[in-house]
Short mmCIF file of C-alpha atoms in Angstrom, two decimals:
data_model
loop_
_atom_site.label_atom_id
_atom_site.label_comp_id
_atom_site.label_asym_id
_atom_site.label_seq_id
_atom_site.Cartn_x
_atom_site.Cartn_y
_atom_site.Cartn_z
CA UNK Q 1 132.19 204.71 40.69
CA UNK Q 2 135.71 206.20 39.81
CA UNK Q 3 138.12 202.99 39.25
CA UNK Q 4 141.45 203.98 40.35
CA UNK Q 5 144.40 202.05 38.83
CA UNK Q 6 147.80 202.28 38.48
CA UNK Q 7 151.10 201.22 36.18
CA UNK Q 8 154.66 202.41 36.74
CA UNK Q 9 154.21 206.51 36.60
CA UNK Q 10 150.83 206.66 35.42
CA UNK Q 11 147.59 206.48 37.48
CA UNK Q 12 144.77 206.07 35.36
CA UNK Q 13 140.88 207.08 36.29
CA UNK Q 14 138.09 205.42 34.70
CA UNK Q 15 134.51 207.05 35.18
CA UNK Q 16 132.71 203.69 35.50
CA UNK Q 17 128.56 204.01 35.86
CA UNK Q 18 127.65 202.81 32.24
CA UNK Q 19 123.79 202.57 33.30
CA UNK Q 20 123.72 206.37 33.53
CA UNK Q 21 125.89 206.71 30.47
CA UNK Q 22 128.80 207.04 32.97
CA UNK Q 23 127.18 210.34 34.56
CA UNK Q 24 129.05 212.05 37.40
CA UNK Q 25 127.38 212.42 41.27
CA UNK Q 26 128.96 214.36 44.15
CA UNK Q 27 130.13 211.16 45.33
CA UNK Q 28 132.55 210.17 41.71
CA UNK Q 29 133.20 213.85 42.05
CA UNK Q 30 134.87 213.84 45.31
CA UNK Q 31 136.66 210.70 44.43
CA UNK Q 32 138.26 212.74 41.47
CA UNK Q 33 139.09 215.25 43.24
CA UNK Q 34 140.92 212.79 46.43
CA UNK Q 35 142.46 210.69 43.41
CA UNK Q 36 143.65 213.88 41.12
CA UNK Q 37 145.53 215.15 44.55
CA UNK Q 38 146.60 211.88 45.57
CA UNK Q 39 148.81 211.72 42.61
CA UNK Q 40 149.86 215.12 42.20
CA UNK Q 41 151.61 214.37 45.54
CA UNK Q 42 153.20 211.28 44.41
CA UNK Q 43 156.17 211.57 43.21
CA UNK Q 44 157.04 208.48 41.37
CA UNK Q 45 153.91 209.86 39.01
CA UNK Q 46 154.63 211.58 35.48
CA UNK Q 47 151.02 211.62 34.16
CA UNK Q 48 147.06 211.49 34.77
CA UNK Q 49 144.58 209.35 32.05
CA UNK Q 50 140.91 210.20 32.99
CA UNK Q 51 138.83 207.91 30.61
CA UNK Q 52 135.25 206.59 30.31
CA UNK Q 53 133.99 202.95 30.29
CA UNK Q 54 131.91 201.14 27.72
CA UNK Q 55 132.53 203.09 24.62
CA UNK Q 56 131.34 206.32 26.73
CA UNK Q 57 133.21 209.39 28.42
CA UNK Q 58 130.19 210.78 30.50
CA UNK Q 59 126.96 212.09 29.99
CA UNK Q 60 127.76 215.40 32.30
CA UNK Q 61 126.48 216.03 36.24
CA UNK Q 62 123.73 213.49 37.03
CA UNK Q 63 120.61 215.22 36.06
CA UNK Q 64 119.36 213.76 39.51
CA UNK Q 65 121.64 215.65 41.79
CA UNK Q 66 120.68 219.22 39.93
CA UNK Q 67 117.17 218.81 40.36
CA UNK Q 68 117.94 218.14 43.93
CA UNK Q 69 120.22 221.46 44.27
CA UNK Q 70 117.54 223.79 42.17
CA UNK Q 71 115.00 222.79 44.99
CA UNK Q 72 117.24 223.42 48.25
CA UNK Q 73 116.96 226.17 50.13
CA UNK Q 74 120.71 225.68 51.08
CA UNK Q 75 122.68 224.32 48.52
CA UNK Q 76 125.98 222.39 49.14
CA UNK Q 77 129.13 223.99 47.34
CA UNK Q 78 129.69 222.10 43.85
CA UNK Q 79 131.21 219.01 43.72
CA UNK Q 80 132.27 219.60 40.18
CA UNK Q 81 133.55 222.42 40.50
CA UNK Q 82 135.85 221.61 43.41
CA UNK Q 83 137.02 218.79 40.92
CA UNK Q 84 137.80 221.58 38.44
CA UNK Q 85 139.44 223.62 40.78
CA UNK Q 86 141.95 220.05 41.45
CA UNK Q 87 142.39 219.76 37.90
CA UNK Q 88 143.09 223.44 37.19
CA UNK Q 89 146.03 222.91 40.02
CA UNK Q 90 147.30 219.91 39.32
CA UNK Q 91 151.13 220.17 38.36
CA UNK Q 92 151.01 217.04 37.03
CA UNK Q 93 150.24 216.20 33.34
CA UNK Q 94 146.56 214.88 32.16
CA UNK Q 95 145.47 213.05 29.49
CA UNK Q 96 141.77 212.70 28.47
CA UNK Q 97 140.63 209.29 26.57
CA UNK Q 98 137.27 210.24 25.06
CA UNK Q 99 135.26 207.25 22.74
CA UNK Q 100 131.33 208.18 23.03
CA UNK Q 101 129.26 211.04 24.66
CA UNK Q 102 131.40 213.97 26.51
CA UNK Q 103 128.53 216.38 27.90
CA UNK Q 104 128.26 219.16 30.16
CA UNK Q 105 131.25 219.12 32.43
CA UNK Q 106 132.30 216.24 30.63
CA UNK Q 107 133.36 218.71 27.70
CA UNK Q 108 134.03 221.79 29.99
CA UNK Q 109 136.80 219.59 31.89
CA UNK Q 110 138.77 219.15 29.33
CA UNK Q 111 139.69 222.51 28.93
CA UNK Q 112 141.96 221.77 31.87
CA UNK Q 113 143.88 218.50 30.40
CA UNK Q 114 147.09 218.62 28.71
CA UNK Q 115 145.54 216.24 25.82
CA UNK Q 116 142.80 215.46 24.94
CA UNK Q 117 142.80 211.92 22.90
CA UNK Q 118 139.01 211.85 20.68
CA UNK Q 119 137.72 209.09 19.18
CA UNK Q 120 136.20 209.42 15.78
CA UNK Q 121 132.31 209.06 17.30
CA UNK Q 122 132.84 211.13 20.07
CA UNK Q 123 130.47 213.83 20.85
CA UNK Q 124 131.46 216.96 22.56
CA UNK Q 125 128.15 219.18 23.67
CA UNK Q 126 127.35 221.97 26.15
CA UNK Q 127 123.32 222.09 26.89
CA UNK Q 128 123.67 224.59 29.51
CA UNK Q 129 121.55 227.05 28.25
CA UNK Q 130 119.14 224.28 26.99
CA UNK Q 131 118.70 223.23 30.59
CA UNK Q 132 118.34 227.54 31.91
CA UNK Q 133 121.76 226.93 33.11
CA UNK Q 134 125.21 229.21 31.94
CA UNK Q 135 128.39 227.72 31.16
CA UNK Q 136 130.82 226.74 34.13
CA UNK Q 137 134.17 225.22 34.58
CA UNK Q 138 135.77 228.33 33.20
CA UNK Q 139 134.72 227.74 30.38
CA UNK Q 140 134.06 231.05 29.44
CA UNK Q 141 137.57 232.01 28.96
CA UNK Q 142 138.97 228.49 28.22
CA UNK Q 143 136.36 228.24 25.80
CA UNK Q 144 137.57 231.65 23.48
CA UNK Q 145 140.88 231.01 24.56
CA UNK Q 146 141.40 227.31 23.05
CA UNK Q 147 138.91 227.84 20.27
CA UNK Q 148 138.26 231.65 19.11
CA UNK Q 149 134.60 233.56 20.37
CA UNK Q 150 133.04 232.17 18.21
CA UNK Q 151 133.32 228.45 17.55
CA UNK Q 152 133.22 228.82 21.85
CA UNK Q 153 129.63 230.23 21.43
CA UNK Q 154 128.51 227.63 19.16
CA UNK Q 155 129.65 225.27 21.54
CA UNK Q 156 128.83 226.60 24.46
CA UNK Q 157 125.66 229.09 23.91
CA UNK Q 158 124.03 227.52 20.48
CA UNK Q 159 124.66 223.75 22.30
CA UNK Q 160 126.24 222.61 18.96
CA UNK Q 161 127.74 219.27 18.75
CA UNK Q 162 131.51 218.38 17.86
CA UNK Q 163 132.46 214.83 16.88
CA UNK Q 164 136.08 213.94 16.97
CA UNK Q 165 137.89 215.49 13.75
CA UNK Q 166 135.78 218.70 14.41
CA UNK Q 167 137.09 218.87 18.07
CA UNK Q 168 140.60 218.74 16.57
CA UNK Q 169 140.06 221.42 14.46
CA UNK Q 170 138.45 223.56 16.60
CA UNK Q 171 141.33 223.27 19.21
CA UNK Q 172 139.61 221.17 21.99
CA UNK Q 173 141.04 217.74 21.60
CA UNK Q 174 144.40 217.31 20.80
CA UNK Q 175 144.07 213.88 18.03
CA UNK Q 176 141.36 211.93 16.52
CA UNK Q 177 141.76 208.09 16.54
CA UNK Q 178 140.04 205.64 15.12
CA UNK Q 179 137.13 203.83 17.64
CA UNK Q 180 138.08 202.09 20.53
CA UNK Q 181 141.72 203.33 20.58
CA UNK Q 182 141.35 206.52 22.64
CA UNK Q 183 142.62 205.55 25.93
CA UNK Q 184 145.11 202.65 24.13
CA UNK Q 185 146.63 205.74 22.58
CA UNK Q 186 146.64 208.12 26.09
CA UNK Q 187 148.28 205.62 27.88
CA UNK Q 188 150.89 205.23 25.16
CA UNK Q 189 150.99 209.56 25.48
CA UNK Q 190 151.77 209.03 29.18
CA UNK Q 191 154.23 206.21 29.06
CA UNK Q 192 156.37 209.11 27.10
CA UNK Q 193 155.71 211.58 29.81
CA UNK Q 194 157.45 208.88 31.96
CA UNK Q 195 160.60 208.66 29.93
CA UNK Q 196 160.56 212.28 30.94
CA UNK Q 197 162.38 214.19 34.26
CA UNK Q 198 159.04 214.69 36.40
CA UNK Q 199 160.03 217.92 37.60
CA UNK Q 200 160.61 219.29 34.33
CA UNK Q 201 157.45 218.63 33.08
CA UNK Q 202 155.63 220.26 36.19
CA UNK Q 203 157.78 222.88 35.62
CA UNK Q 204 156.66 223.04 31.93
CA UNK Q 205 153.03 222.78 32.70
CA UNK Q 206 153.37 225.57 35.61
CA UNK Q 207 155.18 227.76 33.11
CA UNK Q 208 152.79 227.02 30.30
CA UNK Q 209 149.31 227.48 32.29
CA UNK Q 210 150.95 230.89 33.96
CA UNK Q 211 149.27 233.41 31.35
CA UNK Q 212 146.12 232.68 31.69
CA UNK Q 213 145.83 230.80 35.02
CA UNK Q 214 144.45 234.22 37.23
CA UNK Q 215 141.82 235.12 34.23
CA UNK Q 216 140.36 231.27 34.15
CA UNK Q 217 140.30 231.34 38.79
CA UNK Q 218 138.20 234.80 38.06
CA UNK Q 219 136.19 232.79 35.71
CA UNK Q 220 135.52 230.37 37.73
CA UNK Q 221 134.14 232.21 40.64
CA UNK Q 222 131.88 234.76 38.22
CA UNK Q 223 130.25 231.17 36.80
CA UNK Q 224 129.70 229.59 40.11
CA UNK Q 225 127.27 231.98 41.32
CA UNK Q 226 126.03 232.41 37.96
CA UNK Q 227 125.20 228.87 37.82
CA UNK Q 228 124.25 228.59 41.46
CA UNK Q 229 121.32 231.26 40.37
CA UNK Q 230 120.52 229.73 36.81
CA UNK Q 231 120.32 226.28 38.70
CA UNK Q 232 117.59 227.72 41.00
CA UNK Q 233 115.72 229.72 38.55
CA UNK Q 234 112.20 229.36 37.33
CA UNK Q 235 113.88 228.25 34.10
CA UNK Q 236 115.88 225.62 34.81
CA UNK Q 237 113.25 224.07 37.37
CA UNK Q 238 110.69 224.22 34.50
CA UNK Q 239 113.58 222.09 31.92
CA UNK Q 240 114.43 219.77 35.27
CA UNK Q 241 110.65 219.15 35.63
CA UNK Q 242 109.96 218.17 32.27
CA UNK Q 243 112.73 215.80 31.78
CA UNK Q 244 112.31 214.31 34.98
CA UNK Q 245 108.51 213.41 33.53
CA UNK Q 246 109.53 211.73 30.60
#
């Protein structure tokens, strides 16, 4: 489930399935998506905190819910994506609290928040081609953009793992803290952003985002139908099936 909660300017998300390592189904996707709009609209809200539970960010899409799109003959448009596309639109500033595993989507989303808080122990990997799949989330320009070609292809094509000091210094988190003090520290990030004028910092994030906004939308359509094949290939059926058996 997504846990919505709220403190003066500041609605905070917390991914909340800690049997499945926290992974993300349609379902928590569409209740991002309603929640991220909800308070982009509001305006007594200065800032976004999208955090894990249980010492865990997420373990990526619910391995479940592919194997159930790489067998239908008529696939339902992404959930995660359309959660991407909120984020990638959303005026108002977010702040990522990751302590634990980030995978999949649960890396490629962050590409699209303001900060990104890491705890020490986090673990930022991509397994898309491991799985037959290609990156998404536009992460193939985010990626290059926020980290240079080539640390982006470790991450992204080799499947290479980041823990939280290499994340910093490859540009996809903003700080490391210590264990346990990720979202403590993001919340203490967005009670600044409410000392702030609101507009202004849309304003700022609009302005800021403007370069490259158009080449990560293109992106993000040239991916999805990537994907949509990869996740319906002989490939990624064969990876699905084998997991599936363990």
């Amino acid at each position: 489930m997504i846990e919505v909660t709220r403190e003066p300017g500041i609605v905070r998300l917390t991914i909340r399935r800690p049997e499945k390592k926290n992974a993300l189904t349609r379902a928590m996707y569409d209740s991002l998506s309603e929640a991220v709009d909800t308070a982009a609209a509001d305006e007594s809200i200065h800032a976004i905190v999208l955090a894990g539970c249980d010492g865990l960010f997420t373990a990526g899409n619910d391995l479940d819910d592919f194997r159930a799109r790489a067998t239908d003959p008529d696939p339902k448009p992404s959930a995660g994506l359309a959660f991407i596309e909120r984020l990638m639109r959303c005026d108002t500033p977010v702040i990522a609290a990751v302590e634990g595993i980030a995978i999949g989507i649960g890396t490629t989303l962050l590409f699209h928040c303001d900060m990104v808080i890491a705890a020490a122990s986090a673990r930022f990997r991509t397994p898309f081609v491991d799985l037959g799949l290609s990156p998404e989330a536009a992460s193939t320009v985010m990626g290059p953009l926020r980290m240079g070609f080539r640390r982006a292809t470790d991450l992204l094509v080799l499947g290479e793992t980041l823990d939280g000091k290499a994340a910093v210094e490859a540009g996809l988190a903003t700080s490391c803290v210590p264990d346990g003090e990720a979202e403590t520290v993001a919340l203490n990030r967005a009670r600044k952003l409410v000392e702030q004028p609101r507009d202004a910092l849309r304003a700022s994030k609009r302005l800021m985002r403007a370069p490259w906004e158009e080449q990560a939308f293109a992106a993000l359509e040239r991916e999805r139908d990537v994907f949509a094949e990869r996740l319906q290939s002989d490939e990624c059926r064969a990876v699905l099936d084998r997991m599936g058996k363990r």
